Short mmCIF file of C-alpha atoms in Angstrom, two decimals:
data_model
loop_
_atom_site.label_atom_id
_atom_site.label_comp_id
_atom_site.label_asym_id
_atom_site.label_seq_id
_atom_site.Cartn_x
_atom_site.Cartn_y
_atom_site.Cartn_z
CA MET A 9 -62.39 9.65 -14.06
CA PRO A 10 -60.78 13.04 -13.23
CA ASP A 11 -58.27 14.42 -15.34
CA SER A 12 -54.97 14.08 -13.42
CA PRO A 13 -51.15 15.48 -14.71
CA LEU A 14 -49.35 13.00 -12.24
CA PRO A 15 -48.54 9.93 -14.95
CA ASP A 16 -46.83 12.94 -17.17
CA SER A 17 -45.46 14.84 -14.64
CA PRO A 18 -41.41 15.24 -14.62
CA PRO A 19 -39.24 13.68 -11.89
CA LEU A 20 -38.36 16.50 -9.13
CA GLY A 21 -34.87 17.59 -10.12
CA SER A 22 -35.22 17.30 -13.78
CA THR A 23 -34.62 20.93 -14.49
CA ARG A 24 -33.04 23.45 -12.36
CA PRO A 25 -33.36 27.31 -12.12
CA ASP A 26 -29.98 29.48 -13.24
CA SER A 27 -29.23 30.23 -9.94
CA PRO A 28 -30.89 29.54 -5.99
CA LEU A 29 -33.23 32.06 -4.46
CA PRO A 30 -32.05 34.40 -1.93
CA GLY A 31 -33.14 32.99 1.66
CA SER A 32 -33.39 29.59 0.33
CA LEU A 33 -30.53 28.09 1.75
CA PRO A 34 -31.24 25.28 4.34
CA ARG A 35 -30.64 25.28 8.02
CA PRO A 36 -27.63 23.33 8.99
CA GLY A 37 -28.13 19.60 8.68
CA GLU A 38 -31.32 20.30 6.60
CA PRO A 39 -31.88 18.89 3.22
CA GLU A 40 -31.80 21.46 0.41
CA LEU A 41 -34.78 22.20 -1.15
CA PRO A 42 -35.56 20.55 -4.46
CA ALA A 43 -34.99 23.08 -7.32
CA GLN A 44 -38.18 22.64 -9.13
CA LEU A 45 -39.81 24.07 -5.95
CA ARG A 46 -37.79 27.18 -5.71
CA ARG A 47 -39.99 28.99 -8.08
CA ALA A 48 -43.43 27.29 -7.31
CA HIS A 49 -47.03 28.43 -8.79
CA LEU A 50 -49.58 26.63 -7.03
CA ILE A 51 -53.10 26.67 -8.54
CA GLY A 52 -56.11 26.28 -6.26
CA ILE A 53 -53.34 27.28 -3.30
CA GLY A 54 -56.40 28.15 -0.87
CA GLY A 55 -56.81 24.30 -0.74
CA ALA A 56 -56.27 22.32 2.27
CA GLY A 57 -53.85 20.05 0.89
CA MET A 58 -52.21 23.29 -1.30
CA SER A 59 -52.25 25.86 1.37
CA GLY A 60 -50.37 23.72 3.45
CA ILE A 61 -47.25 22.93 0.61
CA ALA A 62 -47.24 26.79 0.09
CA ARG A 63 -46.80 27.20 3.86
CA ILE A 64 -43.63 24.54 4.31
CA LEU A 65 -42.31 26.14 0.74
CA LEU A 66 -42.36 29.55 2.05
CA ALA A 67 -40.46 28.67 5.17
CA ARG A 68 -38.06 26.61 3.24
CA GLY A 69 -37.04 30.12 1.55
CA ALA A 70 -39.14 29.36 -1.82
CA PHE A 71 -40.87 31.94 -4.13
CA VAL A 72 -44.62 31.37 -4.05
CA SER A 73 -47.05 32.55 -6.27
CA GLY A 74 -50.42 30.77 -6.68
CA SER A 75 -54.27 31.65 -7.71
CA ASP A 76 -57.45 30.59 -6.39
CA ALA A 77 -61.10 31.43 -7.35
CA LYS A 78 -61.79 33.18 -4.38
CA GLU A 79 -60.48 35.11 -1.45
CA SER A 80 -60.12 33.02 1.54
CA ARG A 81 -58.30 32.98 5.34
CA ALA A 82 -55.87 30.77 3.47
CA LEU A 83 -54.89 33.46 1.30
CA LEU A 84 -54.88 36.11 3.97
CA SER A 85 -52.70 33.81 5.92
CA LEU A 86 -50.23 33.17 2.80
CA ARG A 87 -50.13 36.49 1.59
CA ALA A 88 -49.06 37.89 4.94
CA GLN A 89 -46.34 35.45 4.98
CA GLY A 90 -45.02 36.53 1.43
CA ALA A 91 -47.08 34.63 -1.42
CA THR A 92 -47.35 36.28 -4.54
CA LEU A 93 -51.44 35.73 -4.87
CA PHE A 94 -53.99 36.06 -7.57
CA VAL A 95 -57.82 35.72 -6.90
CA GLY A 96 -59.32 34.34 -10.51
CA GLN A 97 -57.36 32.04 -12.70
CA ARG A 98 -56.25 33.25 -15.90
CA GLY A 99 -53.39 32.16 -18.03
CA ASP A 100 -51.69 35.95 -17.85
CA ASN A 101 -51.17 35.31 -14.11
CA LEU A 102 -48.40 33.40 -14.99
CA GLY A 103 -46.71 36.33 -17.34
CA ALA A 104 -47.72 38.55 -14.43
CA LEU A 105 -44.88 37.17 -12.30
CA ALA A 106 -41.35 38.44 -12.51
CA GLU A 107 -39.89 35.13 -13.55
CA PRO A 108 -41.43 31.89 -14.77
CA PRO A 109 -42.16 29.68 -12.34
CA SER A 110 -39.70 26.75 -11.98
CA ALA A 111 -42.76 24.32 -11.58
CA VAL A 112 -46.83 24.85 -11.45
CA VAL A 113 -48.36 22.37 -8.71
CA VAL A 114 -52.07 21.20 -9.32
CA SER A 115 -53.87 18.70 -7.43
CA THR A 116 -56.28 16.13 -9.30
CA ALA A 117 -59.38 18.58 -8.80
CA ILE A 118 -57.30 21.09 -11.66
CA LYS A 119 -58.73 20.23 -15.21
CA GLU A 120 -56.39 20.36 -18.36
CA THR A 121 -58.56 23.20 -19.50
CA ASN A 122 -57.44 25.39 -16.46
CA PRO A 123 -55.95 28.79 -18.29
CA GLU A 124 -53.26 28.64 -15.95
CA LEU A 125 -52.42 25.26 -16.61
CA ALA A 126 -52.79 25.39 -20.08
CA GLU A 127 -50.64 28.19 -20.33
CA ALA A 128 -47.86 26.25 -18.50
CA ARG A 129 -48.22 23.43 -20.87
CA ALA A 130 -47.69 25.95 -23.55
CA GLN A 131 -44.89 27.59 -22.15
CA GLY A 132 -43.03 24.16 -21.25
CA ILE A 133 -43.23 24.67 -17.52
CA PRO A 134 -42.89 21.71 -15.54
CA VAL A 135 -46.06 20.80 -13.94
CA LEU A 136 -46.35 18.54 -10.75
CA HIS A 137 -49.07 17.12 -9.06
CA ARG A 138 -49.71 18.19 -5.55
CA ALA A 139 -48.25 14.96 -4.14
CA GLN A 140 -45.25 14.97 -5.79
CA ALA A 141 -44.44 18.54 -4.50
CA LEU A 142 -45.01 16.96 -1.25
CA ALA A 143 -42.85 14.03 -1.81
CA GLY A 144 -40.23 16.62 -2.70
CA LEU A 145 -40.27 18.26 0.57
CA MET A 146 -40.29 14.95 2.65
CA ALA A 147 -36.85 14.37 1.03
CA GLY A 148 -34.28 13.69 3.38
CA HIS A 149 -36.68 13.20 6.54
CA ARG A 150 -38.32 10.25 8.23
CA VAL A 151 -41.70 10.04 7.01
CA ALA A 152 -44.67 9.07 8.31
CA CYS A 153 -47.87 8.27 5.96
CA ILE A 154 -51.40 8.45 7.56
CA ALA A 155 -53.57 6.20 5.16
CA GLY A 156 -56.83 4.90 5.35
CA THR A 157 -60.83 5.46 4.32
CA HIS A 158 -61.88 6.70 7.26
CA GLY A 159 -59.68 8.81 10.75
CA LYS A 160 -56.60 9.78 8.81
CA THR A 161 -56.76 13.61 9.21
CA SER A 162 -57.69 12.73 12.85
CA THR A 163 -54.56 10.52 13.36
CA THR A 164 -52.19 12.19 11.12
CA SER A 165 -53.04 15.36 13.59
CA MET A 166 -52.78 13.21 16.89
CA LEU A 167 -49.51 11.94 15.76
CA THR A 168 -48.31 15.42 14.94
CA VAL A 169 -49.13 16.68 18.39
CA ALA A 170 -47.86 13.64 20.48
CA LEU A 171 -44.43 14.19 18.53
CA GLN A 172 -44.55 18.09 19.77
CA HIS A 173 -45.34 16.91 23.15
CA CYS A 174 -42.25 14.82 22.73
CA ARG A 175 -40.53 18.15 21.60
CA LEU A 176 -39.37 16.47 18.06
CA ASP A 177 -40.65 19.54 16.08
CA PRO A 178 -41.90 17.36 13.01
CA SER A 179 -42.78 19.03 9.80
CA PHE A 180 -46.48 18.21 9.03
CA ALA A 181 -48.83 18.33 6.08
CA ILE A 182 -52.41 17.63 7.20
CA GLY A 183 -56.07 18.20 5.61
CA GLY A 184 -57.58 19.83 8.52
CA ASP A 185 -56.46 22.81 10.88
CA LEU A 186 -54.99 21.88 14.01
CA ASN A 187 -57.08 23.26 17.07
CA GLU A 188 -53.99 23.54 18.58
CA SER A 189 -52.36 26.14 16.53
CA GLY A 190 -54.61 26.56 13.79
CA ALA A 191 -52.38 25.68 11.07
CA ASN A 192 -52.61 22.46 8.33
CA ALA A 193 -48.80 22.57 8.04
CA HIS A 194 -45.63 23.13 9.42
CA HIS A 195 -41.70 23.16 8.62
CA GLY A 196 -39.94 21.82 11.67
CA GLY A 197 -36.55 21.25 12.36
CA GLY A 198 -36.91 17.68 13.79
CA GLY A 199 -36.07 15.66 10.48
CA ILE A 200 -39.59 13.92 10.66
CA PHE A 201 -42.37 14.81 8.22
CA VAL A 202 -45.67 13.43 9.04
CA ALA A 203 -48.14 13.43 6.27
CA GLU A 204 -52.09 12.64 5.74
CA ALA A 205 -51.82 10.42 2.88
CA ASP A 206 -54.21 10.64 0.04
CA GLU A 207 -55.96 7.60 -1.43
CA SER A 208 -58.82 9.14 -3.32
CA ASP A 209 -56.81 9.84 -6.63
CA GLY A 210 -54.07 7.20 -5.97
CA SER A 211 -51.64 10.05 -5.57
CA PHE A 212 -50.29 8.39 -2.16
CA LEU A 213 -47.92 5.95 -4.51
CA THR A 214 -45.82 9.45 -4.74
CA TYR A 215 -44.72 8.68 -1.05
CA THR A 216 -41.91 6.57 0.40
CA PRO A 217 -42.69 6.42 4.37
CA SER A 218 -40.40 5.11 6.90
CA VAL A 219 -43.81 4.58 8.84
CA ALA A 220 -47.67 4.05 7.19
CA VAL A 221 -50.45 3.90 9.16
CA VAL A 222 -53.59 2.36 7.42
CA THR A 223 -56.54 2.80 9.44
CA ASN A 224 -59.12 1.05 7.70
CA VAL A 225 -59.77 -0.05 3.78
CA GLU A 226 -63.59 0.54 2.80
CA PRO A 227 -64.85 1.11 -0.65
CA ASP A 228 -64.91 4.62 -1.51
CA HIS A 229 -64.03 7.28 -4.20
CA LEU A 230 -65.20 4.97 -6.77
CA ASP A 231 -65.52 7.75 -9.12
CA HIS A 232 -62.14 7.68 -9.95
CA HIS A 233 -61.34 4.25 -8.93
CA GLY A 234 -63.78 2.38 -10.74
CA THR A 235 -64.40 -0.44 -8.64
CA ALA A 236 -63.88 -1.96 -5.04
CA GLU A 237 -61.57 -4.15 -5.86
CA ALA A 238 -59.31 -1.52 -7.58
CA TYR A 239 -59.92 0.91 -4.56
CA VAL A 240 -58.65 -2.03 -2.36
CA LYS A 241 -55.72 -2.95 -4.75
CA VAL A 242 -54.29 0.72 -4.55
CA PHE A 243 -53.79 0.35 -0.87
CA GLY A 244 -51.84 -2.87 -1.43
CA GLU A 245 -49.46 -1.03 -3.75
CA PHE A 246 -49.20 1.96 -1.00
CA ALA A 247 -47.93 -0.73 1.36
CA GLY A 248 -45.45 -1.86 -0.95
CA ARG A 249 -43.93 1.65 -1.13
CA LEU A 250 -42.51 1.12 2.60
CA GLU A 251 -38.81 1.93 2.38
CA PRO A 252 -36.70 -1.27 3.06
CA GLY A 253 -37.09 -1.91 6.55
CA GLY A 254 -40.01 0.50 6.96
CA LEU A 255 -42.98 -0.88 9.20
CA LEU A 256 -46.58 -0.93 8.18
CA ILE A 257 -49.11 -0.24 11.12
CA VAL A 258 -52.78 -1.54 10.60
CA CYS A 259 -55.97 -1.87 12.62
CA ALA A 260 -56.85 -5.52 13.42
CA ASP A 261 -60.50 -4.53 13.84
CA ASP A 262 -61.07 -3.57 10.17
CA PRO A 263 -61.43 -6.36 7.89
CA GLY A 264 -59.74 -4.43 5.05
CA ALA A 265 -56.87 -3.08 7.08
CA SER A 266 -56.31 -6.71 8.46
CA ARG A 267 -56.33 -8.36 5.12
CA LEU A 268 -53.67 -5.64 3.90
CA GLY A 269 -51.57 -6.31 7.02
CA ASP A 270 -51.27 -10.02 6.41
CA GLU A 271 -50.50 -9.73 2.84
CA ALA A 272 -47.87 -7.29 3.38
CA ALA A 273 -46.27 -9.91 6.02
CA ALA A 274 -46.58 -12.52 3.78
CA ALA A 275 -44.65 -10.21 1.26
CA GLY A 276 -42.19 -9.84 3.97
CA ALA A 277 -42.84 -6.27 5.44
CA ARG A 278 -42.84 -5.56 9.10
CA VAL A 279 -46.33 -5.41 10.30
CA ARG A 280 -47.54 -4.27 13.77
CA ARG A 281 -51.55 -4.19 14.50
CA TYR A 282 -53.87 -2.64 17.02
CA GLY A 283 -57.32 -2.81 18.32
CA ARG A 284 -59.56 -5.54 20.10
CA ALA A 285 -58.48 -8.61 17.61
CA ALA A 286 -54.77 -7.70 17.90
CA THR A 287 -53.13 -10.15 19.68
CA GLY A 288 -49.83 -10.96 18.07
CA GLU A 289 -46.68 -10.15 19.21
CA GLY A 290 -45.59 -6.53 18.96
CA ASP A 291 -49.31 -5.66 18.32
CA VAL A 292 -50.95 -3.48 21.00
CA ARG A 293 -54.05 -5.16 21.86
CA VAL A 294 -57.36 -3.16 23.09
CA LEU A 295 -58.69 -4.16 26.22
CA GLY A 296 -61.57 -1.86 26.72
CA TYR A 297 -62.78 1.51 26.35
CA THR A 298 -64.75 4.25 28.86
CA PRO A 299 -66.57 6.99 27.12
CA ALA A 300 -66.67 9.83 28.95
CA PRO A 301 -68.18 13.48 28.28
CA ASP A 302 -64.87 15.27 27.73
CA GLY A 303 -63.55 12.32 25.65
CA GLY A 304 -62.55 8.48 26.93
CA VAL A 305 -60.05 5.96 28.60
CA VAL A 306 -58.89 3.31 26.44
CA ARG A 307 -57.05 0.15 27.82
CA ILE A 308 -54.32 -1.18 26.20
CA ALA A 309 -51.49 -3.93 26.50
CA LEU A 310 -48.13 -2.84 24.79
CA ASP A 311 -45.41 -4.80 25.06
CA GLY A 312 -46.90 -6.96 27.79
CA VAL A 313 -48.16 -4.26 30.46
CA GLU A 314 -51.71 -2.86 30.48
CA ARG A 315 -51.73 0.98 30.07
CA GLU A 316 -54.49 3.53 29.85
CA LEU A 317 -54.65 5.80 27.57
CA ARG A 318 -56.75 9.06 27.88
CA VAL A 319 -58.30 10.63 24.84
CA ALA A 320 -59.77 14.12 25.01
CA VAL A 321 -62.25 13.53 21.66
CA PRO A 322 -65.44 11.39 22.05
CA GLY A 323 -65.60 8.30 20.56
CA GLU A 324 -63.92 4.59 20.52
CA HIS A 325 -63.18 5.25 16.51
CA MET A 326 -61.03 8.29 18.22
CA ALA A 327 -59.22 5.79 20.79
CA LEU A 328 -58.20 3.31 18.26
CA ASN A 329 -56.82 6.60 16.23
CA ALA A 330 -54.81 7.85 18.98
CA VAL A 331 -53.51 3.80 19.88
CA ALA A 332 -52.19 4.27 15.78
CA ALA A 333 -50.64 7.20 16.36
CA LEU A 334 -49.00 5.67 19.54
CA LEU A 335 -47.61 2.72 17.84
CA ALA A 336 -46.20 5.21 14.79
CA GLY A 337 -44.91 7.71 17.40
CA LEU A 338 -42.99 4.53 19.32
CA GLU A 339 -41.44 3.39 15.63
CA LEU A 340 -40.06 7.14 15.50
CA GLY A 341 -38.30 7.01 18.59
CA ALA A 342 -40.51 9.13 20.85
CA PRO A 343 -40.99 7.61 24.45
CA ALA A 344 -44.46 5.74 25.31
CA GLU A 345 -45.03 7.99 28.48
CA ARG A 346 -44.37 11.36 26.57
CA LEU A 347 -46.60 10.02 23.58
CA GLY A 348 -49.63 9.20 25.88
CA GLU A 349 -49.33 12.55 27.44
CA GLY A 350 -49.47 14.52 23.97
CA LEU A 351 -52.41 12.47 23.46
CA ALA A 352 -54.64 13.16 26.28
CA ALA A 353 -53.96 16.91 25.58
CA PHE A 354 -54.79 16.65 21.86
CA GLY A 355 -57.52 18.91 21.37
CA GLY A 356 -59.23 17.81 17.93
CA VAL A 357 -59.21 19.32 14.51
CA ARG A 358 -61.45 21.99 12.77
CA ARG A 359 -64.37 20.04 11.54
CA ARG A 360 -64.15 16.66 13.51
CA PHE A 361 -67.02 17.19 16.01
CA GLU A 362 -65.87 20.64 16.36
CA PHE A 363 -67.78 22.86 19.23
CA LYS A 364 -69.27 25.83 17.49
CA GLY A 365 -71.29 27.12 20.27
CA ARG A 366 -74.47 27.08 22.85
CA ALA A 367 -77.41 29.10 22.85
CA GLY A 368 -80.64 28.71 24.53
CA ASP A 369 -79.38 25.67 26.16
CA VAL A 370 -78.57 24.12 22.52
CA ARG A 371 -75.18 23.20 21.94
CA VAL A 372 -74.13 22.93 18.15
CA TYR A 373 -71.25 21.14 16.62
CA ASP A 374 -70.04 20.50 13.44
CA ASP A 375 -68.75 17.41 11.37
CA TYR A 376 -66.70 16.65 8.16
CA ALA A 377 -68.23 12.88 8.36
CA HIS A 378 -69.00 12.16 4.51
CA HIS A 379 -69.19 8.51 4.41
CA PRO A 380 -71.63 6.05 5.76
CA THR A 381 -68.95 4.63 8.25
CA GLU A 382 -67.89 7.88 9.78
CA VAL A 383 -71.50 8.88 9.96
CA ASP A 384 -72.04 5.79 12.27
CA ALA A 385 -69.15 5.93 14.18
CA GLN A 386 -69.60 10.03 14.70
CA LEU A 387 -73.23 9.33 15.66
CA ARG A 388 -72.26 6.95 18.17
CA ALA A 389 -69.90 8.93 19.90
CA VAL A 390 -72.31 12.09 19.77
CA ARG A 391 -74.60 9.94 21.96
CA THR A 392 -72.34 10.17 24.76
CA ALA A 393 -71.75 14.13 24.56
CA ALA A 394 -75.79 14.76 24.16
CA GLY A 395 -76.30 13.07 27.62
CA ALA A 396 -79.87 13.51 28.11
CA GLY A 397 -80.79 15.65 25.63
CA ARG A 398 -81.89 14.51 21.62
CA VAL A 399 -79.29 14.42 18.40
CA VAL A 400 -80.61 16.53 15.87
CA VAL A 401 -78.10 16.03 12.39
CA LEU A 402 -78.44 18.40 9.47
CA PHE A 403 -76.48 16.16 7.08
CA GLN A 404 -75.33 17.15 3.64
CA PRO A 405 -74.83 14.45 1.17
CA HIS A 406 -71.11 14.77 -0.51
CA LEU A 407 -70.67 13.81 -4.19
CA TYR A 408 -73.61 12.32 -6.60
CA SER A 409 -71.63 9.31 -7.38
CA ARG A 410 -71.43 8.55 -3.32
CA THR A 411 -74.83 9.22 -2.88
CA GLN A 412 -76.26 6.87 -5.44
CA THR A 413 -73.63 3.92 -3.82
CA PHE A 414 -74.29 4.33 -0.21
CA ALA A 415 -78.03 6.05 0.06
CA ALA A 416 -79.25 3.06 2.26
CA GLU A 417 -76.35 3.05 4.23
CA PHE A 418 -76.30 6.68 5.19
CA ALA A 419 -79.98 5.94 5.83
CA GLU A 420 -78.85 3.48 8.19
CA ALA A 421 -76.20 5.67 9.74
CA LEU A 422 -78.50 9.01 10.16
CA SER A 423 -80.88 6.55 12.19
CA LEU A 424 -78.84 6.71 15.24
CA ALA A 425 -79.77 10.51 15.61
CA ASP A 426 -83.70 11.60 17.02
CA GLU A 427 -84.30 13.98 14.44
CA VAL A 428 -82.50 14.42 10.64
CA VAL A 429 -82.33 17.01 8.14
CA VAL A 430 -80.93 16.09 4.77
CA LEU A 431 -80.01 18.88 2.39
CA ASP A 432 -79.03 18.28 -1.35
CA VAL A 433 -76.15 16.74 -2.29
CA PHE A 434 -72.73 18.90 -2.49
CA GLY A 435 -71.86 18.19 -6.03
CA ALA A 436 -67.99 19.27 -5.53
CA ARG A 437 -66.33 18.11 -8.63
CA GLU A 438 -69.08 16.19 -10.12
CA GLU A 439 -71.79 17.23 -12.37
CA PRO A 440 -75.44 16.16 -11.50
CA VAL A 441 -77.06 13.08 -11.90
CA PRO A 442 -80.57 12.99 -12.90
CA GLY A 443 -82.68 11.85 -9.94
CA VAL A 444 -79.90 11.91 -7.81
CA THR A 445 -80.52 13.83 -4.53
CA GLY A 446 -80.66 14.07 -0.82
CA ALA A 447 -84.14 12.28 -1.13
CA LEU A 448 -82.58 9.14 -1.94
CA ILE A 449 -81.24 8.93 1.74
CA ALA A 450 -84.36 10.44 3.42
CA GLU A 451 -86.56 8.33 2.41
CA LYS A 452 -84.80 5.41 3.81
CA VAL A 453 -84.17 6.94 7.15
CA ARG A 454 -85.97 5.43 10.40
CA VAL A 455 -86.49 8.44 12.60
CA PRO A 456 -88.23 11.71 11.68
CA VAL A 457 -86.91 13.13 8.57
CA HIS A 458 -87.11 16.37 6.81
CA TYR A 459 -85.65 16.27 3.43
CA GLN A 460 -84.88 20.11 2.70
CA PRO A 461 -83.16 20.76 -0.70
CA ALA A 462 -83.13 24.63 0.16
CA PHE A 463 -79.84 25.38 1.70
CA ASP A 464 -81.17 28.92 2.91
CA VAL A 465 -83.66 27.76 5.26
CA ALA A 466 -82.27 25.11 6.23
CA ALA A 467 -80.72 26.52 9.57
CA GLY A 468 -84.30 28.22 10.48
CA LEU A 469 -85.78 24.47 10.06
CA ALA A 470 -83.23 23.13 12.42
CA VAL A 471 -83.83 25.91 15.12
CA ASP A 472 -88.01 25.22 14.79
CA LEU A 473 -87.19 21.38 15.73
CA VAL A 474 -84.53 21.63 18.73
CA LYS A 475 -85.56 21.64 22.17
CA PRO A 476 -83.44 23.02 25.06
CA GLY A 477 -80.74 20.25 26.12
CA ASP A 478 -80.69 19.12 22.60
CA LEU A 479 -77.47 18.99 20.11
CA VAL A 480 -76.76 19.91 16.86
CA VAL A 481 -74.56 18.44 14.23
CA THR A 482 -74.10 20.03 11.10
CA MET A 483 -72.58 17.03 8.92
CA GLY A 484 -70.66 16.86 5.79
CA ALA A 485 -67.76 17.84 3.69
CA GLY A 486 -69.39 20.55 1.83
CA ASP A 487 -70.61 23.90 2.71
CA VAL A 488 -73.06 22.42 5.51
CA THR A 489 -70.62 24.04 8.09
CA GLN A 490 -71.98 27.51 7.24
CA LEU A 491 -74.98 26.67 9.10
CA GLY A 492 -74.00 26.33 12.34
CA PRO A 493 -73.39 29.88 13.08
CA GLU A 494 -76.53 30.67 11.37
CA ILE A 495 -78.21 28.25 13.59
CA LEU A 496 -76.62 29.91 16.88
CA ALA A 497 -77.29 33.24 15.80
CA GLU A 498 -81.25 32.22 15.14
CA LEU A 499 -81.35 30.64 18.40
CA ASP A 500 -79.64 33.64 20.39
CA ARG A 501 -82.32 36.10 18.44
CA ARG A 502 -85.30 33.44 19.11
CA THR A 503 -84.30 33.66 22.83
CA ALA A 504 -83.74 37.15 23.31
CA GLY A 505 -87.13 37.67 21.51
CA ALA A 506 -89.25 35.09 23.96
#
């Protein structure tokens, strides 16, 4: 199990700097920034979750410093907003600051051996988990948390864009960049905070939402939780974190989420469901879904009235996410019509079936799917977008533990494509496991498949395979995203030389 400072971290507000920072005064009516976050140092500040927290802290007047292993677009952006940043993680980074941080913020991925974390411990500087820092920023807001094994980034993004369309200006923290703004976080003035709630390390148990959405519950992240039963149990604990009178929204079509809703309702919580199987009072029943090249239309019954909800991203799974966002927006007081307009205008999230370009009559997309259910749902949606063309997938497994556990399920999902290239495992936080490679998946795929462990030749292999009219998807949570531009460049080169 990864090292995590979460259990030992002090509560927000347990220490206070001698004087508040200039510029840290809140807007009229805005909650005051917690004292421990007024001089925050974020280790791994370039990551999606950490950079979002940094953006909000900067907008609220905090002094923000941080470090990351390498330069990135996120660091360039944060530096331009006033953050003090270090490339490379060293203990003396903390000593280079004009004043000691009021807190050091880390994610579960940061090990106790990290030199900056070790120095913070040695100096007695409070250490906060990323989720604790985010919970501190949520204080004083109506909070909507979106959780689930799959779909939480897209659903959080949909809800954010729909609320923005209603001119409610929510604060938000999302695990991906909105295509509309290119941002993954924002400090708004509307008194609402929308956040993606990460179950992978159980840290979403830090939040106390007014509205909680659970899109689905399907065992994952067993490297942390240990068993499927423990993974399911943590969602029940999350539902129990609702503030008094809060609302739990669950997908009736997902067995895990449906059971969670039943258990929460039996415990006295308010629960609303959505999906084809949602038939209770206050639920939103899905009556049908019609795919289209530019998205789709979902027919729903809401408060006894049939409506059509247009979604500009393909796939019935995305339409279900939109219905979840609609229900959450209604609970937050937004009007149904304006929410529907905002959802229809939603342009997607980076790395969620993101269009990378076209070359030689071949379209190239990139997608973050890294669990068998996600791969299956996305490839079914891709079929609609591909039209008469073939679907060629370059898939990079993510984590050795996930590959070992779900090899057969990945192979079954990938068999929905016409041709598949399987790369080697992107280990991320895990050490290699003997015998666990992408070949475990490739050998079970039922369509033409190529196992290619050499990352640097994968783009060329894909170009050798495609034909005019085909659609290519690079898929996975690792660095496979880098291959899309390479494929397009090689296609252009070969077209020019033809």
